[in-house]
């Protein structure tokens, strides 16, 4: 498959600027791969597709306020700094993206906060927009992290043209988020309300939690026509023995195993044993799932509607089947489904 197979015209008004009023009342498109059928539901109807002993794989990563605004020394130019990952906690080294990048060179200092209470020095160029920063801060490590949280804002995606609101801090986070480290939310999980999770639990559905800290690599554009030549950025992944036991037990019993989101699916596909069971994992993954791909763990998936040419769309195509995915997306556009992070959802069974 080529990059051009994943191009389609997406009307700008279908990019969701705001989440649904209630988490579980987004729209849900249900695709049955065997029957080739498409149904239109509400997200809370997802409970009807699961029974006692089925498993949902949830990514419990927690988004941190990764977007900072600072000023360049001397010129005072406003600079956006997007924190990607911590490289060294003792030296307070971070991989970041800067914008506008052309103004930021090695040796420059950036000042943050009304009182310039946080300073960073640029010590390396990593990519055209990437830099390594050393933060200079007098307090303890805990105080430093608190300062980042205080000065940072919720990293809602760039396509959202409005300002960040206090509501975003809550809504751009799954209700089961625990392990801080993501710079973007695993968005399929945003549709689960406390009430819906409770109902699923009462029905006997089990939850296997994995942690994949979503980085910007997930959203990096694919710029090569030959998909096998695209390299994903590495993202930190942790899968416990407990999660493996829940998933593998369901596999033996031939229960439905559902990956909630492309990140959960990528996590599972990164840790498959030779017996096609889930293995514990603690490290980094740059797994890129695109057609054709033989999935080993999940038998169904929940995902949002993705943008053209994205790696997320390629995974959905691999799981759903390319022609059925294209048909579903054409119908989603016709029916006015909302796309991307705050958009509507799809269940592929």
Coordinates of C-alpha atoms in Angstrom, one line a residue, residues 142-262:
X142 CA 9.7 18.3 42.7
X143 CA 9.5 22.1 42.8
X144 CA 10.8 22.2 39.2
X145 CA 8.1 19.8 38.0
X146 CA 5.5 21.8 39.8
X147 CA 6.7 24.9 38.1
X148 CA 6.4 23.2 34.7
X149 CA 2.9 22.2 35.5
X150 CA 2.0 25.7 36.7
X151 CA 3.4 27.4 33.6
X152 CA 2.3 24.7 31.1
X153 CA -1.0 24.5 29.3
X154 CA -3.0 21.5 28.1
X155 CA -1.5 20.4 24.8
X156 CA -4.7 20.3 22.7
X157 CA -3.9 19.7 19.0
X158 CA -2.8 22.5 16.8
X159 CA -5.8 22.1 14.4
X160 CA -8.1 23.4 17.2
X161 CA -8.1 27.1 16.4
X162 CA -9.5 28.4 19.8
X163 CA -7.7 29.2 23.0
X164 CA -7.3 26.5 25.7
X165 CA -10.1 26.5 28.3
X166 CA -10.0 25.2 31.9
X167 CA -12.5 22.5 30.6
X168 CA -9.7 21.1 28.3
X169 CA -7.6 20.2 31.3
X170 CA -10.3 17.7 32.3
X171 CA -11.7 16.7 28.9
X172 CA -8.4 16.1 27.1
X173 CA -7.7 13.4 29.7
X174 CA -9.2 9.9 30.0
X175 CA -11.0 9.3 33.4
X176 CA -8.7 6.4 34.0
X177 CA -5.4 8.3 33.3
X178 CA -2.8 7.5 36.0
X179 CA 0.7 7.4 34.6
X180 CA 1.9 10.9 33.6
X181 CA 4.1 11.1 30.5
X182 CA 1.9 11.7 27.4
X183 CA 2.0 14.9 25.3
X184 CA -1.3 13.9 23.5
X185 CA -4.3 12.0 24.8
X186 CA -5.2 8.5 23.7
X187 CA -8.4 10.0 22.3
X188 CA -10.6 6.9 21.8
X189 CA -10.6 6.6 25.6
X190 CA -12.0 10.1 26.1
X191 CA -15.5 8.7 25.4
X192 CA -15.7 6.6 28.5
X193 CA -17.6 8.2 31.4
X194 CA -17.4 6.9 35.0
X195 CA -20.9 5.7 34.7
X196 CA -20.2 3.7 31.5
X197 CA -17.1 2.1 32.9
X198 CA -19.1 1.1 36.0
X199 CA -21.9 -0.5 33.9
X200 CA -19.2 -2.4 31.9
X201 CA -17.7 -3.6 35.1
X202 CA -21.1 -4.8 36.5
X203 CA -21.7 -6.6 33.2
X204 CA -18.4 -8.6 33.8
X205 CA -16.1 -6.9 31.3
X206 CA -12.5 -6.9 32.5
X207 CA -10.0 -4.1 32.0
X208 CA -6.3 -4.7 31.1
X209 CA -4.3 -1.5 31.6
X210 CA -1.2 -0.7 29.6
X211 CA 0.9 2.4 29.6
X212 CA 2.0 3.9 26.2
X213 CA 3.2 7.5 26.6
X214 CA 1.9 9.1 23.4
X215 CA 4.5 11.3 21.8
X216 CA 4.3 13.5 18.7
X217 CA 5.6 10.7 16.6
X218 CA 2.1 9.3 16.4
X219 CA 1.0 12.5 14.6
X220 CA 4.2 13.1 12.5
X221 CA 3.2 13.2 8.8
X222 CA 4.2 10.3 6.6
X223 CA 6.4 11.8 3.8
X224 CA 7.3 8.7 1.9
X225 CA 5.1 7.0 -0.7
X226 CA 6.5 3.6 0.3
X227 CA 5.1 3.1 3.8
X228 CA 7.7 0.5 4.7
X229 CA 10.3 3.3 4.6
X230 CA 8.5 5.5 7.3
X231 CA 10.1 5.5 10.7
X232 CA 8.0 6.0 13.8
X233 CA 9.4 7.9 16.7
X234 CA 9.9 5.7 19.8
X235 CA 7.4 5.9 22.6
X236 CA 7.8 4.6 26.1
X237 CA 5.7 1.4 26.8
X238 CA 5.0 -0.6 29.9
X239 CA 2.8 -3.8 30.1
X240 CA 2.6 -5.6 33.4
X241 CA 2.2 -9.3 34.0
X242 CA -1.2 -8.6 35.5
X243 CA -2.4 -7.0 32.2
X244 CA -1.0 -10.0 30.3
X245 CA -2.8 -12.5 32.5
X246 CA -6.1 -10.8 31.9
X247 CA -5.7 -10.6 28.1
X248 CA -4.2 -14.1 27.7
X249 CA -6.9 -15.7 29.9
X250 CA -9.6 -14.1 27.7
X251 CA -7.7 -15.3 24.6
X252 CA -7.8 -18.9 25.9
X253 CA -11.5 -18.6 26.6
X254 CA -12.1 -17.1 23.1
X255 CA -13.6 -13.9 24.6
X256 CA -13.7 -10.6 22.7
X257 CA -10.5 -8.5 23.3
X258 CA -10.9 -4.9 22.4
X259 CA -8.1 -2.4 22.0
X260 CA -9.4 1.0 23.1
X261 CA -7.5 3.3 20.7
X262 CA -4.6 2.9 18.2

